């Protein structure tokens, strides 16, 4: 389990086979905006409330969740929402049997056999997090069906985990550890594969709306993740932010597009210049899909606006130059 592939990574060394302990890596960027969000999330968690980070893809919600969890200094468990999840995938289930056989041959001519069969229960991540007082990050929780997430109603409301399948073991209810906390993340409900969350669950958490970062943060993140100079990273970020502002819902392209373009530039050692055909080509390849629904004055554009934005923000030339790895 690692956050290394996120926009501004945290190192997540393994504590054991199922826990992680986040630590900031050299690539982690902490601007005033990021720190403000993390401090607010930490304040809610310290007060005993679950935190819900809601916003479009590519806004760093999961990384922010790891950062807030790291501030608590407790082991962290990570779950990714899944439409195929059942309650057992979160809390545990009977997984096989234990068979005990007793053979009594005390009297040579009499053999007495007693056999006992018991089911063998294995806790899953929510249960172990509740028992050990860990911080649970439930990433994209609204991809799981609402009826499955109902188990959090009693956890967050009464501090009790209901385990009806363990009643035969005398453990039908579990008192939640006082240090247990949950950080939920979610994408908007209109995203494919997401479900509408029940009001009763939303009422038990504090929701923080996470949007795209400010220009300063996006430049620093892009620079940290690619190794480009700040001036080059700024051009890439300005191109992406301009196209994002022209899009229908202002969600895409995201910071991931900035990082992708900047990494290719750093690999091939060229600059963000409109007269470099290779730079223009990679901008089209990475940004065209995100700008398919770009509109201007309420009307859909018939052709991609990428070339125009790249030329305007990265400088024009009398004629395009051939690919030059050193430009």
PDB file of N, CA, C and O in Angstrom, residues 77 124-136 176-177 180:
ATOM      1  N   UNK A  77      -5.361   2.225   8.549  1.00  0.00           N
ATOM      2  CA  UNK A  77      -5.870   1.215   7.628  1.00  0.00           C
ATOM      3  C   UNK A  77      -6.543   1.909   6.455  1.00  0.00           C
ATOM      4  O   UNK A  77      -7.192   2.935   6.632  1.00  0.00           O
ATOM      5  N   UNK A 124     -12.185  -8.397   9.686  1.00  0.00           N
ATOM      6  CA  UNK A 124     -11.679  -7.625   8.557  1.00  0.00           C
ATOM      7  C   UNK A 124     -11.302  -6.231   9.027  1.00  0.00           C
ATOM      8  O   UNK A 124     -11.323  -5.942  10.223  1.00  0.00           O
ATOM      9  N   UNK A 125     -10.966  -5.328   8.133  1.00  0.00           N
ATOM     10  CA  UNK A 125     -10.270  -4.095   8.483  1.00  0.00           C
ATOM     11  C   UNK A 125     -11.072  -3.155   9.376  1.00  0.00           C
ATOM     12  O   UNK A 125     -10.509  -2.527  10.275  1.00  0.00           O
ATOM     13  N   UNK A 126     -12.361  -3.012   9.134  1.00  0.00           N
ATOM     14  CA  UNK A 126     -13.142  -2.114   9.979  1.00  0.00           C
ATOM     15  C   UNK A 126     -13.150  -2.618  11.419  1.00  0.00           C
ATOM     16  O   UNK A 126     -12.979  -1.846  12.369  1.00  0.00           O
ATOM     17  N   UNK A 127     -13.326  -3.917  11.592  1.00  0.00           N
ATOM     18  CA  UNK A 127     -13.372  -4.486  12.937  1.00  0.00           C
ATOM     19  C   UNK A 127     -12.039  -4.316  13.659  1.00  0.00           C
ATOM     20  O   UNK A 127     -11.999  -3.890  14.819  1.00  0.00           O
ATOM     21  N   UNK A 128     -10.937  -4.645  13.002  1.00  0.00           N
ATOM     22  CA  UNK A 128      -9.635  -4.518  13.668  1.00  0.00           C
ATOM     23  C   UNK A 128      -9.298  -3.053  13.955  1.00  0.00           C
ATOM     24  O   UNK A 128      -8.683  -2.748  14.983  1.00  0.00           O
ATOM     25  N   UNK A 129      -9.711  -2.144  13.073  1.00  0.00           N
ATOM     26  CA  UNK A 129      -9.474  -0.722  13.331  1.00  0.00           C
ATOM     27  C   UNK A 129     -10.276  -0.258  14.544  1.00  0.00           C
ATOM     28  O   UNK A 129      -9.785   0.523  15.367  1.00  0.00           O
ATOM     29  N   UNK A 130     -11.511  -0.748  14.676  1.00  0.00           N
ATOM     30  CA  UNK A 130     -12.345  -0.399  15.831  1.00  0.00           C
ATOM     31  C   UNK A 130     -11.758  -0.968  17.122  1.00  0.00           C
ATOM     32  O   UNK A 130     -11.808  -0.336  18.175  1.00  0.00           O
ATOM     33  N   UNK A 131     -11.211  -2.162  17.054  1.00  0.00           N
ATOM     34  CA  UNK A 131     -10.648  -2.807  18.247  1.00  0.00           C
ATOM     35  C   UNK A 131      -9.374  -2.108  18.700  1.00  0.00           C
ATOM     36  O   UNK A 131      -9.166  -1.861  19.893  1.00  0.00           O
ATOM     37  N   UNK A 132      -8.495  -1.749  17.743  1.00  0.00           N
ATOM     38  CA  UNK A 132      -7.170  -1.238  18.075  1.00  0.00           C
ATOM     39  C   UNK A 132      -7.075   0.285  18.127  1.00  0.00           C
ATOM     40  O   UNK A 132      -6.009   0.826  18.405  1.00  0.00           O
ATOM     41  N   UNK A 133      -8.171   0.964  17.836  1.00  0.00           N
ATOM     42  CA  UNK A 133      -8.139   2.419  17.871  1.00  0.00           C
ATOM     43  C   UNK A 133      -7.309   3.029  16.770  1.00  0.00           C
ATOM     44  O   UNK A 133      -6.574   3.989  16.977  1.00  0.00           O
ATOM     45  N   UNK A 134      -7.420   2.494  15.571  1.00  0.00           N
ATOM     46  CA  UNK A 134      -6.633   2.976  14.434  1.00  0.00           C
ATOM     47  C   UNK A 134      -7.404   4.037  13.654  1.00  0.00           C
ATOM     48  O   UNK A 134      -8.597   4.258  13.881  1.00  0.00           O
ATOM     49  N   UNK A 135      -6.717   4.688  12.736  1.00  0.00           N
ATOM     50  CA  UNK A 135      -7.354   5.646  11.842  1.00  0.00           C
ATOM     51  C   UNK A 135      -7.689   4.929  10.539  1.00  0.00           C
ATOM     52  O   UNK A 135      -6.804   4.407   9.868  1.00  0.00           O
ATOM     53  N   UNK A 136      -8.948   4.898  10.192  1.00  0.00           N
ATOM     54  CA  UNK A 136      -9.409   4.224   8.980  1.00  0.00           C
ATOM     55  C   UNK A 136      -9.623   5.247   7.883  1.00  0.00           C
ATOM     56  O   UNK A 136     -10.369   6.219   8.062  1.00  0.00           O
ATOM     57  N   UNK A 176     -16.361   0.270  20.459  1.00  0.00           N
ATOM     58  CA  UNK A 176     -15.332   0.872  19.615  1.00  0.00           C
ATOM     59  C   UNK A 176     -14.291   1.564  20.495  1.00  0.00           C
ATOM     60  O   UNK A 176     -14.623   2.281  21.444  1.00  0.00           O
ATOM     61  N   UNK A 177     -13.014   1.357  20.174  1.00  0.00           N
ATOM     62  CA  UNK A 177     -11.900   1.991  20.892  1.00  0.00           C
ATOM     63  C   UNK A 177     -12.036   3.517  20.828  1.00  0.00           C
ATOM     64  O   UNK A 177     -12.374   4.075  19.781  1.00  0.00           O
ATOM     65  N   UNK A 180     -10.390   5.383  17.871  1.00  0.00           N
ATOM     66  CA  UNK A 180     -10.773   5.053  16.494  1.00  0.00           C
ATOM     67  C   UNK A 180     -11.304   6.301  15.795  1.00  0.00           C
ATOM     68  O   UNK A 180     -12.120   7.044  16.340  1.00  0.00           O
TER      69      UNK A 180
END
